[in-house]
Coordinates of C-alpha atoms in Angstrom, one line a residue:
Chain A
X151 CA 0.0 0.0 0.0
X152 CA 1.6 3.2 -1.2
X153 CA 0.6 6.7 -0.3
X154 CA 1.9 10.1 1.0
X155 CA 1.5 11.0 4.7
X156 CA -2.1 11.4 5.7
X157 CA -3.5 9.8 2.6
X158 CA -5.5 7.5 4.9
X159 CA -3.6 4.2 4.6
X160 CA -4.0 3.1 8.2
X161 CA -7.6 4.3 8.3
X162 CA -8.2 2.2 5.2
X163 CA -6.6 -1.0 6.4
X164 CA -8.6 -0.7 9.7
X165 CA -11.9 0.0 8.1
X166 CA -11.4 -2.7 5.5
X167 CA -10.5 -5.2 8.1
X168 CA -13.4 -4.4 10.3
X169 CA -15.8 -4.6 7.4
X170 CA -14.4 -7.8 6.0
X171 CA -14.2 -9.5 9.4
X172 CA -18.0 -9.3 9.5
X173 CA -18.3 -10.8 6.1
X174 CA -19.3 -9.5 2.7
X175 CA -21.0 -11.6 0.1
X176 CA -19.8 -14.8 1.8
X177 CA -16.2 -13.5 2.1
X178 CA -14.4 -12.8 5.3
X179 CA -10.9 -11.7 6.2
X180 CA -9.2 -12.9 9.4
X181 CA -5.9 -11.8 10.9
X182 CA -3.5 -14.5 11.9
X183 CA -2.5 -12.6 15.0
X184 CA -5.1 -11.7 17.5
X185 CA -3.2 -8.5 18.4
X186 CA -3.7 -7.3 14.8
X187 CA -7.3 -8.2 14.9
X188 CA -7.9 -6.2 18.1
X189 CA -5.8 -3.2 16.9
X190 CA -7.6 -2.9 13.6
X191 CA -11.1 -3.4 15.0
X192 CA -10.3 -0.8 17.7
X193 CA -9.2 1.7 15.1
X194 CA -12.3 1.1 13.1
X195 CA -14.6 1.5 16.1
X196 CA -13.0 4.9 16.9
X197 CA -13.3 6.0 13.3
X198 CA -17.0 5.4 13.5
X199 CA -17.0 8.0 16.3
X200 CA -15.0 10.4 14.1
X201 CA -11.6 9.7 15.7
X202 CA -9.0 8.6 13.1
X203 CA -5.9 6.6 13.8
X204 CA -2.7 8.7 14.2
X205 CA -0.3 8.6 11.3
X206 CA 1.8 5.4 11.2
X207 CA 5.3 5.9 12.6
X208 CA 6.6 2.6 11.4
X209 CA 6.0 -0.2 9.0
X210 CA 3.2 -2.6 9.9
X211 CA 2.7 -6.0 8.3
X212 CA -0.6 -7.9 8.7
X213 CA -0.8 -11.6 7.8
X214 CA -4.4 -12.0 6.7
X215 CA -6.5 -14.8 5.3
X216 CA -9.4 -14.7 2.9
X217 CA -12.2 -17.2 3.7
X218 CA -15.2 -18.0 1.6
X219 CA -18.1 -20.2 2.7
X220 CA -16.0 -21.8 5.4
X221 CA -13.0 -22.4 3.0
X222 CA -9.7 -20.7 3.5
X223 CA -9.2 -19.5 0.0
X224 CA -6.1 -17.3 0.0
X225 CA -3.5 -16.1 2.4
X226 CA -2.1 -12.6 1.9
X227 CA 0.1 -10.0 3.5
X228 CA -0.9 -6.4 3.8
X229 CA 1.9 -3.9 4.4
X230 CA 1.3 -0.4 5.8
X231 CA 4.1 2.0 6.4
X232 CA 4.9 5.5 7.4
X233 CA 3.9 7.8 4.4
X234 CA 7.1 9.9 4.7
X235 CA 9.2 6.8 3.8
X236 CA 8.1 7.2 0.2
X237 CA 10.0 10.5 -0.2
X238 CA 13.1 9.5 1.9
X239 CA 16.4 8.6 0.5
X240 CA 18.2 5.3 0.9
X241 CA 19.8 6.6 4.1
X242 CA 16.5 5.9 5.8
X243 CA 16.1 2.2 6.8
X244 CA 12.3 2.5 6.4
X245 CA 12.7 3.9 2.9
X246 CA 14.9 0.9 2.0
X247 CA 12.5 -1.5 3.5
X248 CA 9.7 0.1 1.6
X249 CA 11.6 -0.2 -1.7
X250 CA 12.3 -3.9 -1.0
X251 CA 8.6 -4.4 -0.2
X252 CA 7.5 -2.7 -3.4
X253 CA 9.9 -4.8 -5.5
X254 CA 8.4 -8.0 -4.0
X255 CA 4.8 -7.0 -3.9
X256 CA 2.2 -9.1 -5.6
X257 CA -0.2 -6.2 -5.9
X258 CA -0.1 -2.5 -5.4
X259 CA -2.7 -0.2 -3.8
X260 CA -1.9 3.4 -4.4
X261 CA -3.7 5.7 -2.0
X262 CA -4.3 9.3 -3.1
X263 CA -5.9 11.9 -1.0
X264 CA -8.8 13.2 -3.1
X265 CA -8.8 16.6 -1.3
X266 CA -5.3 17.3 -2.7
X267 CA -6.2 16.5 -6.3
X268 CA -7.4 20.0 -7.3
X269 CA -4.3 21.9 -6.1
X270 CA -2.8 22.6 -9.5
X271 CA 1.0 22.1 -9.9
X272 CA 1.3 21.3 -6.2
X273 CA -1.2 18.4 -6.6
X274 CA 0.8 17.1 -9.5
X275 CA 3.9 17.3 -7.3
X276 CA 2.2 15.4 -4.4
X277 CA 1.0 12.6 -6.8
X278 CA 4.3 12.5 -8.7
X279 CA 6.3 10.2 -6.3
X280 CA 3.5 7.7 -6.4
X281 CA 3.4 7.7 -10.2
X282 CA 7.1 7.5 -10.5
X283 CA 7.4 4.7 -8.0
X284 CA 4.5 2.8 -9.6
X285 CA 5.9 3.2 -13.2
X286 CA 9.4 2.1 -11.9
X287 CA 7.9 -1.1 -10.5
X288 CA 5.6 -1.8 -13.4
X289 CA 8.3 -1.4 -16.0
X290 CA 10.1 -4.4 -14.4
X291 CA 7.1 -6.7 -14.0
X292 CA 6.0 -9.3 -16.5
X293 CA 3.7 -11.4 -14.4
X294 CA 0.0 -10.8 -13.6
X295 CA -0.4 -8.1 -11.1
X296 CA -3.3 -6.0 -9.7
X297 CA -3.1 -2.2 -9.3
X298 CA -5.6 -0.2 -7.3
X299 CA -5.7 3.5 -7.4
X300 CA -7.8 4.4 -4.4
X301 CA -9.0 8.0 -4.1
X302 CA -9.4 8.4 -0.4
X303 CA -11.5 10.8 1.6
X304 CA -14.0 10.9 -1.2
X305 CA -16.7 12.0 1.3
X306 CA -14.8 15.3 1.7
X307 CA -15.0 16.2 -2.0
X308 CA -18.7 15.4 -2.6
X309 CA -19.4 19.1 -3.1
X310 CA -16.8 19.3 -5.9
X311 CA -17.0 15.8 -7.2
X312 CA -16.9 16.7 -10.9
X313 CA -14.0 19.0 -10.5
X314 CA -12.1 16.3 -8.5
X315 CA -12.9 13.7 -11.1
X316 CA -11.5 15.9 -13.8
X317 CA -8.3 16.6 -11.8
X318 CA -7.9 12.9 -11.2
X319 CA -8.2 12.3 -14.9
X320 CA -5.6 15.0 -15.7
X321 CA -3.1 13.8 -13.1
X322 CA -3.5 10.1 -13.4
X323 CA -4.6 9.8 -17.1
X324 CA -1.1 8.9 -18.3
X325 CA -0.6 6.2 -15.6
X326 CA -4.1 4.8 -16.4
X327 CA -3.3 4.6 -20.1
X328 CA 0.1 3.1 -19.5
X329 CA -1.4 0.3 -17.4
X330 CA -4.3 -0.1 -19.8
X331 CA -1.9 -0.8 -22.6
X332 CA -0.4 -3.8 -20.8
X333 CA -1.9 -7.3 -20.8
X334 CA -0.6 -8.4 -17.4
X335 CA -1.4 -5.5 -15.1
X336 CA -5.0 -5.2 -14.1
X337 CA -5.9 -1.8 -12.8
X338 CA -8.9 -0.2 -11.2
X339 CA -9.7 3.3 -9.9
X340 CA -11.9 3.4 -6.9
X341 CA -13.1 6.4 -4.8
X342 CA -13.3 5.4 -1.2
X343 CA -14.3 6.9 2.2
X344 CA -13.6 5.4 5.6
X345 CA -15.6 7.7 7.9
X346 CA -19.0 7.5 9.4
X347 CA -20.5 6.7 5.9
X348 CA -18.0 4.3 4.4
X349 CA -17.8 3.9 0.7
X350 CA -16.3 1.1 -1.5
X351 CA -14.2 0.0 1.5
X352 CA -14.0 -3.6 0.4
X353 CA -13.2 -3.1 -3.3
X354 CA -9.5 -2.3 -3.2
X355 CA -8.6 -5.4 -1.2
X356 CA -11.0 -7.7 -3.1
X357 CA -9.7 -6.5 -6.4
X358 CA -6.2 -7.5 -5.3
X359 CA -7.5 -10.8 -4.1
X360 CA -9.6 -11.3 -7.3
X361 CA -6.6 -10.8 -9.6
X362 CA -4.4 -12.8 -7.2
X363 CA -6.8 -15.7 -7.3
X364 CA -7.0 -15.4 -11.1
X365 CA -3.2 -15.5 -11.3
X366 CA -3.0 -18.5 -9.0
X367 CA -5.8 -20.2 -11.1
X368 CA -3.9 -19.5 -14.3
X369 CA -0.7 -21.0 -12.9
X370 CA -2.6 -24.1 -11.6
X371 CA -4.3 -24.4 -15.0
X372 CA -0.9 -24.4 -16.7
X373 CA 0.4 -27.1 -14.2
X374 CA -2.7 -29.1 -14.9
X375 CA -2.2 -29.0 -18.6
X376 CA 1.5 -30.0 -18.2
X377 CA 0.6 -32.9 -16.1
X378 CA -2.2 -34.0 -18.5
X379 CA 0.4 -34.0 -21.3
X380 CA 2.7 -36.0 -19.1
X381 CA 0.0 -38.6 -18.4
X382 CA -1.0 -38.8 -22.1
X383 CA 2.6 -39.3 -23.2
X384 CA 3.2 -42.0 -20.5
X385 CA 0.0 -43.8 -21.4
X386 CA 1.2 -44.1 -25.0
X387 CA 4.5 -45.7 -23.9
X388 CA 3.2 -48.1 -21.2
X389 CA 4.1 -51.8 -21.6
X390 CA 6.6 -54.6 -21.0
X391 CA 9.4 -53.1 -23.2
X392 CA 9.1 -49.7 -21.5
X393 CA 9.3 -51.3 -18.0
X394 CA 12.4 -53.4 -19.1
X395 CA 14.2 -50.4 -20.7
X396 CA 13.4 -48.2 -17.8
X397 CA 14.7 -50.8 -15.3
X398 CA 17.9 -51.2 -17.4
X399 CA 18.4 -47.4 -17.6
X400 CA 17.5 -46.8 -13.9
X401 CA 14.8 -44.3 -14.7
X402 CA 11.1 -44.2 -13.8
X403 CA 8.9 -46.3 -16.2
X404 CA 5.8 -45.0 -18.0
X405 CA 3.5 -46.7 -15.4
X406 CA 5.2 -44.8 -12.6
X407 CA 5.1 -41.5 -14.6
X408 CA 1.5 -42.1 -15.4
X409 CA 0.6 -42.6 -11.7
X410 CA 2.6 -39.6 -10.7
X411 CA 1.0 -37.4 -13.3
X412 CA -2.5 -38.5 -12.3
X413 CA -1.8 -37.8 -8.6
X414 CA -0.6 -34.3 -9.6
X415 CA -3.7 -33.7 -11.6
X416 CA -5.9 -34.7 -8.6
X417 CA -3.9 -32.4 -6.4
X418 CA -4.1 -29.5 -8.9
X419 CA -7.9 -30.0 -9.2
X420 CA -8.2 -30.0 -5.5
X421 CA -6.4 -26.7 -5.3
X422 CA -8.3 -25.1 -8.2
X423 CA -11.7 -26.2 -7.1
X424 CA -12.1 -23.8 -4.1
X425 CA -11.0 -20.9 -6.2
X426 CA -13.6 -21.2 -8.9
X427 CA -16.8 -20.1 -7.1
X428 CA -15.1 -17.2 -5.1
X429 CA -13.5 -16.0 -8.3
X430 CA -16.8 -15.9 -10.1
X431 CA -18.5 -14.2 -7.2
X432 CA -15.7 -11.6 -7.0
X433 CA -15.9 -10.9 -10.7
X434 CA -19.5 -9.9 -10.3
X435 CA -18.6 -7.3 -7.6
X436 CA -16.5 -5.3 -10.0
X437 CA -19.0 -4.9 -12.8
X438 CA -19.8 -1.2 -12.0
X439 CA -16.1 -0.3 -11.2
X440 CA -13.8 1.6 -13.6
X441 CA -11.2 -0.9 -14.8
X442 CA -8.2 -0.4 -17.0
Chain B
X240 CA 20.9 1.1 -18.4
X241 CA 22.8 -1.7 -20.0
X242 CA 19.6 -3.3 -21.3
X243 CA 18.5 -0.4 -23.4
X244 CA 20.2 1.8 -26.0
X245 CA 21.3 5.1 -24.4
X246 CA 21.0 8.7 -25.4
X247 CA 23.6 11.2 -24.2
X248 CA 22.2 14.7 -23.8
X249 CA 24.3 17.7 -22.9
X250 CA 23.0 21.2 -22.1
X251 CA 25.3 24.2 -22.8
X252 CA 24.5 27.5 -21.2
X253 CA 25.9 30.4 -19.3
X254 CA 25.6 30.8 -15.6
X255 CA 22.0 31.6 -14.7
X256 CA 20.6 30.7 -18.1
X257 CA 18.3 28.2 -16.4
X258 CA 19.9 24.8 -17.3
X259 CA 19.4 23.3 -13.8
X260 CA 15.9 24.7 -13.3
X261 CA 14.9 23.4 -16.7
X262 CA 16.2 19.9 -15.8
X263 CA 14.2 20.0 -12.5
X264 CA 11.0 21.2 -14.2
X265 CA 11.3 18.8 -17.1
X266 CA 11.9 15.9 -14.7
X267 CA 9.0 16.9 -12.5
X268 CA 6.8 17.1 -15.5
X269 CA 7.8 13.9 -17.3
X270 CA 8.2 11.7 -14.3
X271 CA 4.5 12.1 -13.6
X272 CA 3.7 11.3 -17.3
X273 CA 3.1 13.5 -20.3
X274 CA 1.3 12.3 -23.4
X275 CA 1.8 8.7 -22.4
X276 CA 5.6 9.1 -21.9
X277 CA 7.5 8.9 -18.7
X278 CA 11.0 9.8 -17.6
X279 CA 12.2 7.8 -14.6
X280 CA 15.5 8.3 -12.7
X281 CA 17.0 4.8 -12.4
X282 CA 18.2 5.7 -8.9
X283 CA 15.3 6.5 -6.6
X284 CA 17.5 8.8 -4.6
X285 CA 18.1 10.9 -7.7
X286 CA 14.4 11.0 -8.3
X287 CA 13.8 12.4 -4.8
X288 CA 16.7 14.8 -5.0
X289 CA 15.4 16.3 -8.2
X290 CA 11.8 16.4 -7.0
X291 CA 12.6 17.9 -3.6
X292 CA 14.2 21.0 -5.3
X293 CA 11.2 21.3 -7.5
X294 CA 8.8 21.0 -4.5
X295 CA 10.7 23.8 -2.8
X296 CA 9.8 26.0 -5.7
X297 CA 6.1 24.9 -5.6
X298 CA 5.8 25.2 -1.8
X299 CA 7.8 28.2 -1.0
X300 CA 8.6 29.9 -4.3
X301 CA 12.3 29.2 -3.8
X302 CA 14.0 29.1 -7.2
X303 CA 16.6 26.3 -7.4
X304 CA 20.1 27.7 -6.8
X305 CA 22.4 27.4 -9.9
X306 CA 24.6 24.4 -9.8
X307 CA 28.0 26.1 -9.1
X308 CA 29.8 23.2 -7.4
X309 CA 29.8 20.0 -9.3
X310 CA 28.9 18.2 -12.5
X311 CA 26.0 16.0 -11.5
X312 CA 25.3 12.9 -13.7
X313 CA 21.8 11.5 -14.0
X314 CA 20.7 8.3 -15.5
X315 CA 17.1 8.2 -16.7
X316 CA 14.9 5.7 -18.4
X317 CA 12.5 7.1 -21.0
X318 CA 9.3 5.0 -21.2
X319 CA 6.4 4.7 -23.4
X320 CA 3.8 3.8 -20.8
X321 CA 5.4 1.0 -18.8
X322 CA 7.7 0.0 -21.7
X323 CA 11.3 1.3 -21.5
X324 CA 12.4 2.8 -24.8
X325 CA 15.8 4.3 -24.1
X326 CA 18.3 5.1 -21.4
X327 CA 19.1 8.8 -21.1
X328 CA 22.5 9.9 -19.8
X329 CA 22.3 13.5 -18.6
X330 CA 25.0 15.6 -17.0
X331 CA 24.1 18.8 -15.2
X332 CA 27.1 21.0 -15.6
X333 CA 28.2 23.4 -12.9
X334 CA 27.5 27.0 -14.0
X335 CA 30.6 28.6 -15.4
X336 CA 32.0 25.6 -17.1
X337 CA 31.1 27.2 -20.4
X338 CA 33.0 30.3 -19.7
X339 CA 36.3 28.6 -18.7
X340 CA 39.0 27.8 -21.3
X341 CA 40.3 24.3 -21.8
X342 CA 43.2 23.8 -19.5
X343 CA 42.0 26.1 -16.9
X344 CA 42.2 25.0 -13.3
X345 CA 38.8 23.5 -13.3
X346 CA 39.1 19.9 -14.5
X347 CA 35.5 19.7 -15.8
X348 CA 36.2 21.9 -18.8
X349 CA 38.2 19.3 -20.8
X350 CA 35.5 16.9 -19.5
X351 CA 32.9 19.1 -21.2
X352 CA 34.7 18.7 -24.6
X353 CA 34.8 14.9 -24.2
X354 CA 31.2 14.9 -23.2
X355 CA 30.1 17.0 -26.2
X356 CA 32.0 14.7 -28.6
X357 CA 29.9 11.7 -27.4
X358 CA 26.6 13.6 -27.1
X359 CA 23.7 12.5 -29.4
X360 CA 21.9 15.7 -28.7
X361 CA 23.0 19.1 -27.5
X362 CA 20.8 21.8 -26.0
X363 CA 22.0 25.3 -26.4
X364 CA 20.3 27.2 -23.6
X365 CA 19.6 30.8 -24.4
X366 CA 18.2 33.1 -21.7
X367 CA 14.9 34.5 -23.1
X368 CA 15.8 37.8 -21.5
X369 CA 18.2 38.4 -24.4
X370 CA 15.3 38.0 -26.9
X371 CA 12.8 40.4 -25.4
X372 CA 13.4 42.8 -28.3
X373 CA 14.4 42.0 -31.9
X374 CA 18.2 41.5 -32.4
X375 CA 19.7 44.4 -34.2
X376 CA 23.2 45.0 -35.6
X377 CA 24.3 47.1 -32.6
X378 CA 22.9 44.6 -30.0
X379 CA 24.0 41.3 -31.6
X380 CA 27.6 41.3 -30.4
X381 CA 26.6 42.1 -26.8
X382 CA 24.0 39.3 -26.8
X383 CA 26.5 36.8 -28.2
X384 CA 29.0 37.7 -25.6
X385 CA 26.7 37.9 -22.6
X386 CA 24.7 34.8 -23.6
X387 CA 27.8 32.7 -24.2
X388 CA 26.6 32.1 -27.7
X389 CA 30.1 32.7 -29.3
X390 CA 31.6 30.0 -27.0
X391 CA 28.6 27.7 -27.6
X392 CA 29.2 28.0 -31.4
X393 CA 32.8 27.2 -31.1
X394 CA 32.2 24.2 -28.8
X395 CA 29.5 22.9 -31.1
X396 CA 31.7 23.2 -34.2
X397 CA 34.5 21.3 -32.5
X398 CA 32.0 18.6 -31.4
X399 CA 30.6 18.2 -34.9
X400 CA 34.0 18.0 -36.4
X401 CA 35.1 15.4 -33.8
X402 CA 32.1 13.3 -34.4
X403 CA 32.5 13.5 -38.2
X404 CA 36.1 12.4 -37.8
X405 CA 35.1 9.4 -35.8
X406 CA 32.3 8.5 -38.3
X407 CA 29.5 9.4 -35.9
X408 CA 26.4 11.4 -37.0
X409 CA 26.2 15.0 -36.0
X410 CA 24.3 15.6 -32.8
X411 CA 20.7 16.9 -33.0
X412 CA 20.4 20.4 -31.6
X413 CA 17.8 22.1 -29.5
X414 CA 18.0 25.9 -29.1
X415 CA 16.3 26.0 -25.8
X416 CA 15.0 29.4 -25.0
X417 CA 14.4 29.6 -21.3
X418 CA 12.4 32.2 -19.4
X419 CA 10.1 32.6 -22.4
X420 CA 7.7 34.5 -20.2
X421 CA 10.0 37.5 -20.6
X422 CA 9.4 37.6 -24.3
X423 CA 6.3 39.6 -25.4
X424 CA 3.5 37.4 -26.6
X425 CA 3.5 39.1 -30.0
X426 CA 7.1 37.8 -30.5
X427 CA 6.3 34.3 -29.2
X428 CA 3.3 33.7 -31.4
X429 CA 4.1 33.4 -34.2
X430 CA 7.8 32.7 -33.6
X431 CA 9.0 33.8 -37.0
X432 CA 10.7 36.9 -35.9
X433 CA 12.5 35.1 -33.0
X434 CA 13.5 32.3 -35.4
X435 CA 15.2 34.9 -37.6
X436 CA 17.0 36.2 -34.6
X437 CA 18.2 32.8 -33.6
X438 CA 19.4 32.1 -37.1
X439 CA 21.5 35.2 -36.9
X440 CA 22.8 34.5 -33.4
X441 CA 23.5 30.7 -33.8
X442 CA 24.0 30.2 -37.5
X443 CA 26.1 27.1 -36.8
X444 CA 22.8 25.3 -36.0
X445 CA 21.5 25.7 -39.5
X446 CA 24.3 24.1 -41.4
X447 CA 24.1 21.0 -43.7
X448 CA 23.7 17.7 -41.8
X449 CA 22.2 19.2 -38.7
X450 CA 18.6 18.9 -37.3
X451 CA 17.7 21.7 -35.0
X452 CA 14.6 22.5 -33.0
X453 CA 13.9 25.9 -31.6
X454 CA 11.9 25.5 -28.4
X455 CA 10.8 28.3 -26.0
X456 CA 10.0 27.0 -22.5
X457 CA 9.0 28.7 -19.3
X458 CA 8.4 27.8 -15.6
X459 CA 6.0 30.6 -14.9
X460 CA 5.6 34.4 -15.1
X461 CA 8.5 35.5 -12.9
X462 CA 9.6 38.8 -14.6
X463 CA 13.1 39.9 -15.0
X464 CA 15.8 38.8 -12.5
X465 CA 13.6 37.3 -9.7
X466 CA 15.6 37.5 -6.5
X467 CA 15.7 33.8 -5.6
X468 CA 12.1 33.7 -4.7
X469 CA 8.9 34.0 -6.7
X470 CA 5.2 34.0 -6.0
X471 CA 4.0 30.4 -6.1
X472 CA 0.8 31.6 -7.9
X473 CA 3.0 32.7 -10.8
X474 CA 4.3 29.2 -11.4
X475 CA 3.0 27.8 -14.7
X476 CA 5.4 25.4 -16.4
X477 CA 5.1 25.3 -20.2
X478 CA 6.4 22.9 -22.8
X479 CA 9.3 21.6 -20.6
X480 CA 8.9 18.1 -22.0
X481 CA 9.3 19.0 -25.7
X482 CA 13.1 19.2 -26.0
X483 CA 13.6 15.6 -24.8
X484 CA 10.7 14.5 -27.0
X485 CA 12.6 16.0 -29.9
X486 CA 15.9 14.3 -28.9
X487 CA 14.1 10.9 -28.8
X488 CA 12.3 11.6 -32.1
X489 CA 15.6 12.4 -33.8
X490 CA 17.2 9.3 -32.3
X491 CA 14.3 7.2 -33.7
X492 CA 14.4 9.0 -37.0
X493 CA 18.2 8.3 -37.4
X494 CA 17.6 4.7 -36.3
X495 CA 15.0 4.2 -38.9
X496 CA 17.3 5.7 -41.6
X497 CA 20.2 3.5 -40.5
X498 CA 17.9 0.4 -40.4
X499 CA 16.6 1.3 -43.8
X500 CA 20.1 1.5 -45.4
X501 CA 21.1 -1.7 -43.7
X502 CA 17.9 -3.4 -44.9
X503 CA 18.7 -2.2 -48.5
X504 CA 22.2 -3.8 -48.3
X505 CA 20.7 -6.9 -46.8
X506 CA 18.1 -7.1 -49.6
X507 CA 20.9 -6.7 -52.2
X508 CA 22.8 -9.6 -50.5
X509 CA 19.6 -11.7 -50.7
X510 CA 19.3 -11.1 -54.4
X511 CA 22.9 -12.0 -54.9
X512 CA 22.5 -15.2 -53.0
X513 CA 19.4 -16.0 -55.0
X514 CA 21.3 -15.5 -58.3
X515 CA 24.1 -17.6 -57.0
X516 CA 21.8 -20.4 -55.8
X517 CA 19.9 -20.4 -59.0
X518 CA 23.3 -20.9 -60.9
X519 CA 24.3 -23.7 -58.6
X520 CA 20.9 -25.5 -59.1
X521 CA 21.0 -25.2 -62.9
X522 CA 22.4 -27.8 -65.2
X523 CA 23.4 -31.5 -65.0
X524 CA 26.1 -30.8 -62.4
X525 CA 23.7 -29.6 -59.8
X526 CA 23.6 -33.1 -58.2
X527 CA 27.4 -32.8 -57.5
X528 CA 27.0 -29.3 -56.0
X529 CA 24.6 -30.4 -53.2
X530 CA 26.9 -29.4 -50.4
X531 CA 27.5 -25.9 -51.9
X532 CA 23.8 -25.5 -52.5
X533 CA 23.1 -26.5 -48.8
X534 CA 25.7 -24.0 -47.6
X535 CA 24.4 -21.2 -49.7
X536 CA 20.8 -22.0 -48.7
X537 CA 21.9 -21.7 -45.1
X538 CA 23.5 -18.3 -45.8
X539 CA 20.3 -17.2 -47.6
X540 CA 18.1 -18.2 -44.7
X541 CA 20.4 -16.1 -42.3
X542 CA 20.4 -13.2 -44.7
X543 CA 16.6 -13.3 -45.0
X544 CA 16.3 -13.4 -41.2
X545 CA 18.6 -10.4 -40.9
X546 CA 16.6 -8.5 -43.6
X547 CA 13.3 -9.2 -41.8
X548 CA 14.6 -8.0 -38.5
X549 CA 16.1 -4.8 -40.0
X550 CA 12.8 -4.2 -41.7
X551 CA 10.9 -4.5 -38.5
X552 CA 13.3 -2.2 -36.7
X553 CA 13.0 0.4 -39.5
X554 CA 9.2 0.3 -39.4
X555 CA 8.9 0.4 -35.6
X556 CA 11.5 3.3 -35.3
X557 CA 9.8 5.3 -38.2
X558 CA 6.4 4.9 -36.5
X559 CA 7.8 5.9 -33.2
X560 CA 9.6 8.9 -34.7
X561 CA 6.4 10.0 -36.4
X562 CA 4.4 9.8 -33.2
X563 CA 7.1 11.8 -31.3
X564 CA 7.5 14.4 -34.0
X565 CA 3.7 14.8 -33.9
X566 CA 4.1 16.2 -30.4
X567 CA 6.2 19.0 -31.7
X568 CA 3.6 20.5 -33.9
X569 CA 4.0 24.3 -34.4
X570 CA 7.7 24.4 -33.2
X571 CA 10.3 25.5 -35.8
X572 CA 12.2 22.4 -36.8
X573 CA 15.1 22.6 -39.3
X574 CA 17.0 20.0 -41.3
X575 CA 20.1 21.1 -43.3
X576 CA 19.1 24.7 -42.6
X577 CA 15.7 24.3 -44.2
X578 CA 12.5 24.6 -42.1
X579 CA 10.6 21.3 -42.1
X580 CA 8.1 22.1 -39.3
X581 CA 4.7 20.4 -39.3

């Protein structure tokens, strides 16, 4: 999760967790550590009363699990950090940690304070480090990856929504087009609010999980196809002569390869099966959302 | 940088002409994306250092101090969306390097000559303050001296000769007119009068074999000689991305020409091999020439492969150059001294 100071990163993770822990469309998120569960729920409770969590002074890592209809579907790690680290040099250990985290991230959630979007050149300058960091990361990626641009504090720009949308389009249009031109980065732009009247809280995390699940499914599908080919090739070779030659050469015979391949197929199917329904359900959640 | 072809850019200009400020503004602009293109410092610390000086201007109106101390090298990546196109090797010269003579105490002056010799594109930075009024006979000498244009001309001529001697193409040139806000709007649009002035002042840029863009840029409406600080409401950057767009367009244009020549040679070789093969295959002795035929066929396949890949490079580079030149619409562009603007 990338964002300048006060973009609302910690508020978001707290509100998201509290919402998801209660369950949405059959999905729930659980923290592995009970201390994290308590902290995030406490933050969310205070936010409902109008008290927002203080700015994060250090990196926080939450090990979370996505559950669907009683099945543990997907484990993921959510990283929050001090916003200032984004604009600190390599002399700062937190900046270095952030750069390592970004390089290894499976998905990126870029948090942009909507109230700062209409500030002319200054707004461009505030958003610039996020764009530069995102482009630097994306230029090195070739695998499937989700990108969420979350426009936070949308409840505070309701009065000037059209103007803010135009500013967002001006500032982020090049990034959106750049991502739209790729085949492997799946982007979405979502206005969110975490206050007393939350808005779209679940979408950023579920988009990441949706694409993450799809990426896992694609990998498993490829494995499945590979093992199917292995089984087919082995089936064509099975027989007395194959067993004799394999025994002589000290290598596995076609019967053994066939059995191994079939076992792998069963395992792959077992892994794919629980992903199918959640993936379809998640897909339907994003129909009204702007994707690129 | 090693994975991509690299473009070396050098900006020449007198102390205070706005080289460093232009770099900061251009980077701030292009690193956030402009017309689908991005410029990204390969070192994140360099990205932050450049941005923080720009932010100081936006936040407090503090103009970046001129770079008086060191030559600062920057390595950038120019991207089309998320696809890296070219590395960009940029050196921000300390102010004053242009005024010193070779062999003076400062070691960076000989370095400047070396650098110019390997530059693919050279920016001649002209302070817009010198172009407020039309250049006249009695003002020309003063402008040339104060603006460092005489020295620029001499350095450019030396660099062109050195590149010619080593078989390299002449660098592309941008006459970068900074502080364009000082120039009255009537002289800025259309640029014809100012172009005439530049042709008088920097005639070297309009010689045969050179491609030159004249590009006025501005950071805002700061007036004459702002004292280190400006009103933040006056900041209005304009066209800062265009010079580097031109540099890349020229690079792609030259690449497409080179690939086209190489493809023509390759096509001729293919035709020669076809003739040779046809001769080998003709007549009763063809059966006894099977090994020669096989060898030539292999050579032909390799030549065809080479031709195809050169053809692809030519087409991609030409398309890319066309798109980039399209961004420069309305700016005076010269080839071999003739205006070829779109």
